Every structure is written in structure tokens, then in C-alpha cells.
Amino acid sequence: QKEVEQNSGPLSVPEGAIASLNCTYSDRGSQSFFWYRQYSGKSPELIMFIYSNGDKEDGRFTAQLNKASQYVSLLIRDSQPSDSATYLCAVTPPGGYQKVTFGIGTKLQVIP
Amino acid sequence: DVKVTQSSRYLVKRTGEKVFLECVQDMDHENMFWYRQDPGLGLRLIYFSYDVKMKEKGDIPEGYSVSREKKERFSLILESASTNQTSMYLCASSPPGLATGANVLTFGAGSRLTVL
């Protein structure tokens, strides 16, 4: 079982819709959870991180964490064509606070 | 603007050559990382360093070594390049400590290595 699992997509949503990106992780003791965005040919950049159960909102982005279900998601409201990118879920394991493990990423396509 | 700079954007090397990939950060970060990124496999950690002269193996260290002689510089070395090391290599750094968000990575632009 992979440590961090994501559906590779592509996930296609119409402009203005809500995009929902999902991620599951295997280690129940994982501490911090990150969403990175990576445009084609570019390096990943942080969107947001979350470490407590519940929701965390930043503009059009909401991260949701459910530690009991070992599930973290990213919602993008009012999706724009400029949101088309690959979204990487990342997790830090218990005790290994320097080591960040990534999922394979979900490719999002926002259709104008 | 803070930066992680990778010395080479594109490299083409031959099988058996020794390859150096250099990374420099100007954020005074303690932690530095080398990942490789391959289609369908995502980002995989090769090595990381949490201090000068300190290093830890990541998930796929075989065929690689690293050097960190100065805080700002972290080098990845392929002692004898092979075709299966053709990949995009990404360097990253992060702040120290256990504070929330300390694991936030800042990436360099990447070095695309082709081994013929």
C-alpha cells in the first residue's frame, strides 16, 4: 500500500464549478498535510497545509482533514482555467518531521 | 524574493559518467532535500539533510550520494550515471524545528537529466 494515494485523473470540471481533490494516507500517526500545485513544466508550490481535523479555508481553497478516516481533501471554489494543474498531496509521518512524502498528484482540467 | 537555485536546468550525460547536481538556497534553511519526479511515480525522496555534513537516506538512495559542506548548498552526485536515472530532479529546502508548518518545502526550478 502506498503511503499517500491520489487518483491521477484527469479530473475535468467546468469553469465556475467546485473541484474536489482527494487524498488518503496509510500511516495513522501522520502529523501534517500539504497541498502543492504544479503547473506543467514548473516546480511544485505550496497552496496550503493543515494539521488539525476539520476545515481550513484560504480564499477559494479549502483543505479538509479527517484523521479518523485518514483522508484529506482540497476544494477549489469557482474554478478557473488558471487552476488547471497537477495537485500534489503531501504528508509528514510521525516522528519524521523533516521527511515529506508525496502522492502522485491529480491532474485538474478546468474547462472554459 | 527567497530562492532555491539549481545550477543546471537541462543536462545530457552518457552512461557511466559522474554527474553533479548543485542546489543553493538563500533562506538560511536547515533542511534540504533531493527528490526525483517521474510520470506515474510522483515525487520520490532520494536524500535529505538537516544540518551541515548531516544526511539521511530517503526512499530511493541507491545509485546516489550527497554532500553538504555549507548550510546553503546541497549537492546530489550520481557516481556512475545509468539510463534509469533519466529524470527530473528537484531540490527543496524547509525551515528547521517542529513548529507547525516547518515542513513547508520551497522547490528549485528542477534539473532535467537525460542519460544516454
PDB file of C-alpha atoms in Angstrom, chain B:
ATOM      1  CA  ASP B   1      12.479  37.072  -3.121  1.00  0.00           C
ATOM      2  CA  VAL B   2      13.659  33.861  -1.474  1.00  0.00           C
ATOM      3  CA  LYS B   3      15.072  31.275  -3.758  1.00  0.00           C
ATOM      4  CA  VAL B   4      16.265  27.758  -4.244  1.00  0.00           C
ATOM      5  CA  THR B   5      18.557  27.740  -7.222  1.00  0.00           C
ATOM      6  CA  GLN B   6      19.566  24.653  -9.146  1.00  0.00           C
ATOM      7  CA  SER B   7      22.672  25.099 -11.212  1.00  0.00           C
ATOM      8  CA  SER B   8      21.612  23.282 -14.376  1.00  0.00           C
ATOM      9  CA  ARG B   9      18.175  23.265 -15.966  1.00  0.00           C
ATOM     10  CA  TYR B  10      18.988  20.603 -18.559  1.00  0.00           C
ATOM     11  CA  LEU B  11      21.816  18.080 -18.663  1.00  0.00           C
ATOM     12  CA  VAL B  12      22.670  15.305 -21.085  1.00  0.00           C
ATOM     13  CA  LYS B  13      25.194  12.743 -19.881  1.00  0.00           C
ATOM     14  CA  ARG B  14      26.463   9.387 -21.002  1.00  0.00           C
ATOM     15  CA  THR B  15      26.151   6.099 -19.146  1.00  0.00           C
ATOM     16  CA  GLY B  16      28.940   5.722 -16.614  1.00  0.00           C
ATOM     17  CA  GLU B  17      29.670   9.432 -16.273  1.00  0.00           C
ATOM     18  CA  LYS B  18      29.838  11.068 -12.851  1.00  0.00           C
ATOM     19  CA  VAL B  19      27.155  13.725 -12.525  1.00  0.00           C
ATOM     20  CA  PHE B  20      26.907  16.595 -10.044  1.00  0.00           C
ATOM     21  CA  LEU B  21      23.658  18.446  -9.443  1.00  0.00           C
ATOM     22  CA  GLU B  22      24.055  21.569  -7.359  1.00  0.00           C
ATOM     23  CA  CYS B  23      21.467  23.364  -5.266  1.00  0.00           C
ATOM     24  CA  VAL B  24      21.793  26.620  -3.331  1.00  0.00           C
ATOM     25  CA  GLN B  25      19.219  28.276  -1.061  1.00  0.00           C
ATOM     26  CA  ASP B  26      19.304  31.778   0.367  1.00  0.00           C
ATOM     27  CA  MET B  27      16.704  31.335   3.119  1.00  0.00           C
ATOM     28  CA  ASP B  28      19.061  30.107   5.849  1.00  0.00           C
ATOM     29  CA  HIS B  29      17.064  26.857   5.985  1.00  0.00           C
ATOM     30  CA  GLU B  30      18.466  23.937   7.948  1.00  0.00           C
ATOM     31  CA  ASN B  31      16.720  21.247   5.910  1.00  0.00           C
ATOM     32  CA  MET B  32      17.449  20.469   2.290  1.00  0.00           C
ATOM     33  CA  PHE B  33      16.099  17.711   0.077  1.00  0.00           C
ATOM     34  CA  TRP B  34      16.615  15.988  -3.244  1.00  0.00           C
ATOM     35  CA  TYR B  35      13.615  14.448  -4.992  1.00  0.00           C
ATOM     36  CA  ARG B  36      13.209  12.908  -8.393  1.00  0.00           C
ATOM     37  CA  GLN B  37       9.951  13.135 -10.297  1.00  0.00           C
ATOM     38  CA  ASP B  38       8.846  10.578 -12.878  1.00  0.00           C
ATOM     39  CA  PRO B  39       5.496  10.219 -14.671  1.00  0.00           C
ATOM     40  CA  GLY B  40       3.197   7.864 -12.811  1.00  0.00           C
ATOM     41  CA  LEU B  41       5.543   7.669  -9.827  1.00  0.00           C
ATOM     42  CA  GLY B  42       5.341  11.193  -8.493  1.00  0.00           C
ATOM     43  CA  LEU B  43       7.961  12.811  -6.306  1.00  0.00           C
ATOM     44  CA  ARG B  44      10.260  10.370  -4.542  1.00  0.00           C
ATOM     45  CA  LEU B  45      12.747  11.383  -1.867  1.00  0.00           C
ATOM     46  CA  ILE B  46      16.362  10.475  -2.602  1.00  0.00           C
ATOM     47  CA  TYR B  47      18.238  12.089   0.313  1.00  0.00           C
ATOM     48  CA  PHE B  48      17.757  14.886   2.765  1.00  0.00           C
ATOM     49  CA  SER B  49      19.996  16.830   5.101  1.00  0.00           C
ATOM     50  CA  TYR B  50      19.019  18.535   8.356  1.00  0.00           C
ATOM     51  CA  ASP B  51      22.379  20.162   9.050  1.00  0.00           C
ATOM     52  CA  VAL B  52      25.810  20.747   7.565  1.00  0.00           C
ATOM     53  CA  LYS B  53      27.581  17.439   6.960  1.00  0.00           C
ATOM     54  CA  MET B  54      24.459  15.515   8.059  1.00  0.00           C
ATOM     55  CA  LYS B  55      22.455  13.385   5.663  1.00  0.00           C
ATOM     56  CA  GLU B  56      19.665  10.854   5.775  1.00  0.00           C
ATOM     57  CA  LYS B  57      18.591   8.369   3.143  1.00  0.00           C
ATOM     58  CA  GLY B  58      15.205   8.837   1.628  1.00  0.00           C
ATOM     59  CA  ASP B  59      13.134   6.229  -0.148  1.00  0.00           C
ATOM     60  CA  ILE B  60      15.353   5.661  -3.185  1.00  0.00           C
ATOM     61  CA  PRO B  61      19.012   6.407  -2.293  1.00  0.00           C
ATOM     62  CA  GLU B  62      20.568   3.631  -4.372  1.00  0.00           C
ATOM     63  CA  GLY B  63      22.946   4.959  -7.006  1.00  0.00           C
ATOM     64  CA  TYR B  64      23.119   8.407  -5.427  1.00  0.00           C
ATOM     65  CA  SER B  65      25.184  10.217  -2.839  1.00  0.00           C
ATOM     66  CA  VAL B  66      25.012  13.735  -1.431  1.00  0.00           C
ATOM     67  CA  SER B  67      27.270  16.368   0.019  1.00  0.00           C
ATOM     68  CA  ARG B  68      26.515  19.278   2.301  1.00  0.00           C
ATOM     69  CA  GLU B  69      29.652  21.180   3.229  1.00  0.00           C
ATOM     70  CA  LYS B  70      27.902  24.533   3.687  1.00  0.00           C
ATOM     71  CA  LYS B  71      24.461  25.307   5.024  1.00  0.00           C
ATOM     72  CA  GLU B  72      23.250  26.899   1.819  1.00  0.00           C
ATOM     73  CA  ARG B  73      24.498  24.243  -0.599  1.00  0.00           C
ATOM     74  CA  PHE B  74      23.338  20.643  -1.124  1.00  0.00           C
ATOM     75  CA  SER B  75      24.787  18.566  -3.931  1.00  0.00           C
ATOM     76  CA  LEU B  76      23.470  15.364  -5.459  1.00  0.00           C
ATOM     77  CA  ILE B  77      26.036  13.039  -7.006  1.00  0.00           C
ATOM     78  CA  LEU B  78      25.472  10.220  -9.423  1.00  0.00           C
ATOM     79  CA  GLU B  79      28.701   8.248  -9.206  1.00  0.00           C
ATOM     80  CA  SER B  80      28.084   6.313 -12.432  1.00  0.00           C
ATOM     81  CA  ALA B  81      25.036   7.510 -14.307  1.00  0.00           C
ATOM     82  CA  SER B  82      22.674   4.934 -15.746  1.00  0.00           C
ATOM     83  CA  THR B  83      19.763   5.297 -18.160  1.00  0.00           C
ATOM     84  CA  ASN B  84      17.237   4.577 -15.392  1.00  0.00           C
ATOM     85  CA  GLN B  85      18.403   7.767 -13.686  1.00  0.00           C
ATOM     86  CA  THR B  86      16.973   9.842 -16.508  1.00  0.00           C
ATOM     87  CA  SER B  87      14.501  12.021 -14.642  1.00  0.00           C
ATOM     88  CA  MET B  88      13.566  15.446 -13.353  1.00  0.00           C
ATOM     89  CA  TYR B  89      15.492  16.223 -10.173  1.00  0.00           C
ATOM     90  CA  LEU B  90      14.036  18.713  -7.724  1.00  0.00           C
ATOM     91  CA  CYS B  91      15.871  20.304  -4.838  1.00  0.00           C
ATOM     92  CA  ALA B  92      13.911  21.779  -1.929  1.00  0.00           C
ATOM     93  CA  SER B  93      14.544  23.383   1.435  1.00  0.00           C
ATOM     94  CA  SER B  94      12.492  23.938   4.574  1.00  0.00           C
ATOM     95  CA  PRO B  95      12.815  25.747   7.896  1.00  0.00           C
ATOM     96  CA  PRO B  96      14.023  23.951  11.000  1.00  0.00           C
ATOM     97  CA  GLY B  97      12.226  22.603  14.038  1.00  0.00           C
ATOM     98  CA  LEU B  98       8.914  21.007  14.910  1.00  0.00           C
ATOM     99  CA  ALA B  99       6.774  24.122  14.631  1.00  0.00           C
ATOM    100  CA  THR B 100       3.602  23.776  12.629  1.00  0.00           C
ATOM    101  CA  GLY B 101       4.364  24.362   9.016  1.00  0.00           C
ATOM    102  CA  ALA B 102       8.045  23.703   9.472  1.00  0.00           C
ATOM    103  CA  ASN B 103       7.876  21.105   6.755  1.00  0.00           C
ATOM    104  CA  VAL B 104       6.787  23.564   4.094  1.00  0.00           C
ATOM    105  CA  LEU B 105       9.078  22.965   1.143  1.00  0.00           C
ATOM    106  CA  THR B 106      10.352  25.586  -1.259  1.00  0.00           C
ATOM    107  CA  PHE B 107      11.442  23.982  -4.511  1.00  0.00           C
ATOM    108  CA  GLY B 108      14.006  24.898  -7.078  1.00  0.00           C
ATOM    109  CA  ALA B 109      13.119  25.008 -10.772  1.00  0.00           C
ATOM    110  CA  GLY B 110      14.374  21.479 -11.336  1.00  0.00           C
ATOM    111  CA  SER B 111      17.143  19.839 -13.343  1.00  0.00           C
ATOM    112  CA  ARG B 112      16.110  17.580 -16.173  1.00  0.00           C
ATOM    113  CA  LEU B 113      18.771  14.919 -16.612  1.00  0.00           C
ATOM    114  CA  THR B 114      18.955  12.662 -19.634  1.00  0.00           C
ATOM    115  CA  VAL B 115      21.388   9.746 -19.528  1.00  0.00           C
ATOM    116  CA  LEU B 116      22.189   8.227 -22.915  1.00  0.00           C
TER     117      LEU B 116
END
